[in-house]
Short mmCIF file of C-alpha atoms in Angstrom, two decimals:
data_model
loop_
_atom_site.label_atom_id
_atom_site.label_comp_id
_atom_site.label_asym_id
_atom_site.label_seq_id
_atom_site.Cartn_x
_atom_site.Cartn_y
_atom_site.Cartn_z
CA MET A 1 -42.68 -3.75 -12.33
CA SER A 2 -39.11 -4.85 -11.15
CA ALA A 3 -37.10 -3.60 -8.40
CA PHE A 4 -33.28 -3.83 -7.77
CA ILE A 5 -32.28 -6.34 -5.18
CA ASN A 6 -28.73 -4.54 -4.60
CA GLY A 7 -29.29 -1.27 -5.55
CA ILE A 8 -26.96 0.56 -7.90
CA GLN A 9 -23.45 -0.95 -7.69
CA HIS A 10 -19.82 0.45 -8.50
CA SER A 11 -18.92 0.56 -11.81
CA TRP A 12 -16.42 2.28 -14.02
CA GLY A 13 -18.50 5.32 -14.13
CA SER A 14 -18.60 5.95 -10.63
CA ILE A 15 -14.88 5.93 -10.30
CA GLU A 16 -13.27 9.43 -9.50
CA THR A 17 -9.51 9.36 -9.13
CA GLN A 18 -6.85 12.08 -8.14
CA ILE A 19 -3.69 12.17 -9.77
CA LEU A 20 -0.82 14.79 -8.69
CA GLY A 21 -3.65 17.40 -8.06
CA ARG A 22 -5.85 16.79 -11.12
CA LYS A 23 -8.75 14.81 -11.95
CA PRO A 24 -7.72 13.14 -15.00
CA THR A 25 -10.57 12.17 -17.35
CA GLY A 26 -8.37 10.06 -19.92
CA ILE A 27 -7.74 7.11 -17.52
CA THR A 28 -9.00 3.98 -18.87
CA GLN A 29 -7.84 1.67 -16.13
CA ILE A 30 -6.51 1.26 -13.22
CA SER A 31 -5.51 -1.69 -11.17
CA TYR A 32 -3.92 -2.34 -7.55
CA GLU A 33 -3.39 -4.87 -5.14
CA ASP A 34 -1.30 -5.90 -2.15
CA LYS A 35 0.25 -9.14 -0.59
CA GLN A 36 1.55 -10.41 2.59
CA GLU A 37 3.68 -13.05 3.11
CA LYS A 38 2.75 -15.49 5.39
CA VAL A 39 4.62 -18.90 6.05
CA ASN A 40 4.11 -21.99 8.13
CA ASN A 41 6.44 -22.38 10.71
CA TYR A 42 7.23 -26.15 12.09
CA GLY A 43 8.22 -27.75 15.28
CA ARG A 44 8.00 -31.19 16.52
CA GLY A 45 5.28 -33.03 14.05
CA ARG A 46 4.40 -32.62 10.48
CA PHE A 47 1.79 -29.94 10.71
CA PRO A 48 2.70 -26.39 11.60
CA VAL A 49 2.86 -24.88 15.09
CA SER A 50 2.50 -21.40 14.11
CA ARG A 51 2.16 -18.95 11.50
CA GLY A 52 5.12 -16.18 10.41
CA LEU A 53 4.54 -12.90 8.63
CA GLY A 54 7.02 -11.98 5.64
CA LYS A 55 7.05 -9.03 3.45
CA TYR A 56 4.26 -6.74 2.62
CA GLU A 57 4.05 -5.90 -0.86
CA ALA A 58 1.67 -3.39 -3.16
CA SER A 59 1.52 -2.55 -6.89
CA ALA A 60 0.05 -0.76 -9.31
CA LYS A 61 -0.88 -0.16 -12.60
CA ILE A 62 -2.58 2.68 -14.54
CA THR A 63 -3.41 3.21 -18.22
CA LEU A 64 -3.71 6.88 -19.69
CA LEU A 65 -4.37 8.29 -22.72
CA SER A 66 -1.65 10.54 -24.49
CA TYR A 67 -3.21 13.79 -23.77
CA GLU A 68 -2.80 13.19 -19.67
CA VAL A 69 0.20 11.92 -20.21
CA ASP A 70 1.35 15.25 -22.36
CA ALA A 71 -0.50 17.34 -19.56
CA ILE A 72 1.62 15.55 -16.56
CA GLN A 73 5.05 16.15 -18.42
CA GLU A 74 4.09 19.50 -19.48
CA ALA A 75 3.80 20.53 -15.74
CA LEU A 76 7.37 19.36 -15.00
CA SER A 77 10.32 21.60 -14.92
CA GLN A 78 12.36 21.58 -17.96
CA GLY A 79 14.62 18.35 -18.51
CA GLN A 80 12.52 16.35 -15.81
CA ARG A 81 10.91 12.98 -16.89
CA LEU A 82 8.04 11.07 -15.78
CA THR A 83 10.48 8.88 -13.38
CA ASP A 84 11.81 12.18 -11.83
CA ILE A 85 8.73 13.16 -10.29
CA GLU A 86 8.27 12.98 -6.17
CA PRO A 87 6.33 10.43 -4.95
CA PHE A 88 2.85 11.42 -4.94
CA ASP A 89 -0.78 9.60 -3.94
CA ILE A 90 -3.69 8.13 -6.32
CA VAL A 91 -6.88 8.61 -4.54
CA VAL A 92 -9.68 6.29 -6.32
CA SER A 93 -12.91 7.09 -5.13
CA TYR A 94 -16.29 4.96 -6.04
CA LEU A 95 -19.79 6.80 -5.39
CA PRO A 96 -22.55 5.32 -7.45
CA GLU A 97 -25.23 7.83 -8.35
CA GLY A 98 -27.76 8.31 -5.74
CA SER A 99 -25.73 6.62 -2.85
CA ALA A 100 -24.03 8.06 0.28
CA SER A 101 -21.83 5.03 0.64
CA LEU A 102 -18.15 6.50 -0.45
CA VAL A 103 -15.62 4.17 -0.54
CA GLN A 104 -12.00 5.58 -1.15
CA HIS A 105 -8.63 3.79 -1.51
CA THR A 106 -5.44 5.99 -1.33
CA LEU A 107 -2.48 4.50 -3.11
CA ARG A 108 0.37 5.92 -1.16
CA ASN A 109 3.73 7.15 -2.43
CA CYS A 110 3.31 6.47 -6.10
CA GLU A 111 6.03 6.94 -8.39
CA PHE A 112 6.20 6.08 -12.39
CA THR A 113 9.09 3.17 -13.32
CA SER A 114 8.85 3.98 -17.10
CA ASN A 115 8.29 6.56 -19.74
CA LYS A 116 6.54 4.81 -22.92
CA ARG A 117 4.16 4.77 -25.56
CA GLU A 118 2.37 2.22 -27.40
CA ILE A 119 0.74 3.19 -30.71
CA SER A 120 -0.46 0.76 -33.43
CA GLU A 121 -2.14 1.06 -37.00
CA GLY A 122 -5.74 1.53 -36.49
CA ASP A 123 -5.65 2.89 -33.30
CA THR A 124 -8.48 5.41 -32.65
CA MET A 125 -6.60 6.37 -29.72
CA ILE A 126 -3.33 6.27 -28.10
CA SER A 127 -3.06 4.75 -24.70
CA THR A 128 -0.42 3.44 -22.16
CA GLU A 129 -0.22 1.19 -19.55
CA PHE A 130 2.24 2.16 -16.79
CA GLU A 131 3.74 0.43 -13.96
CA LEU A 132 3.97 2.09 -10.31
CA ILE A 133 6.15 1.43 -7.58
CA ILE A 134 4.29 2.10 -4.65
CA SER A 135 4.36 1.86 -0.83
CA HIS A 136 1.01 0.57 0.39
CA ILE A 137 -2.67 0.95 -0.19
CA ASP A 138 -5.11 2.46 2.27
CA TRP A 139 -8.46 0.30 1.82
CA SER A 140 -10.51 2.81 3.92
#
C-alpha cells in the first residue's frame, strides 16, 4: 500500500472563480501575473551600488465559453458592451478536496479590453480568450 508523500495538490478541479457576483462554470482557463521593474544604479566603479524600483505591472487573460459571455452581456444595460463594464474583481480560490488550506488570489479592478468570438470548423464548443486590464493582484 502506497501513501502520498505530499497529499492532494491544487489542480484545475480545485479552483473556484467569482466574476461579477457569479461563479462561472464555463471558464476553461485563467492566467495572471505581475511584474516589478528593478534596475541597477551605478556610481563609482563598474558594479551597481544600489537597486531602484520602477513600475509595477499586472496582467490577466481569461478564456470563457460562449454561454458565459452571453450571460454577462445579457446582464448589461441596453446598448452596453463588455468593454463598458465598470471595474470588477476576480477571485480565484484553490481548495483541494479534504484540505483546510485555502489559497486565494484576487485580481483587482479588472476590465475587458475587447469583445470578440473565435469559432472554427469542427469546434465542439465555442470558447474565447479575453485580455483583461487589471490594477494589481492580491496574492493572499
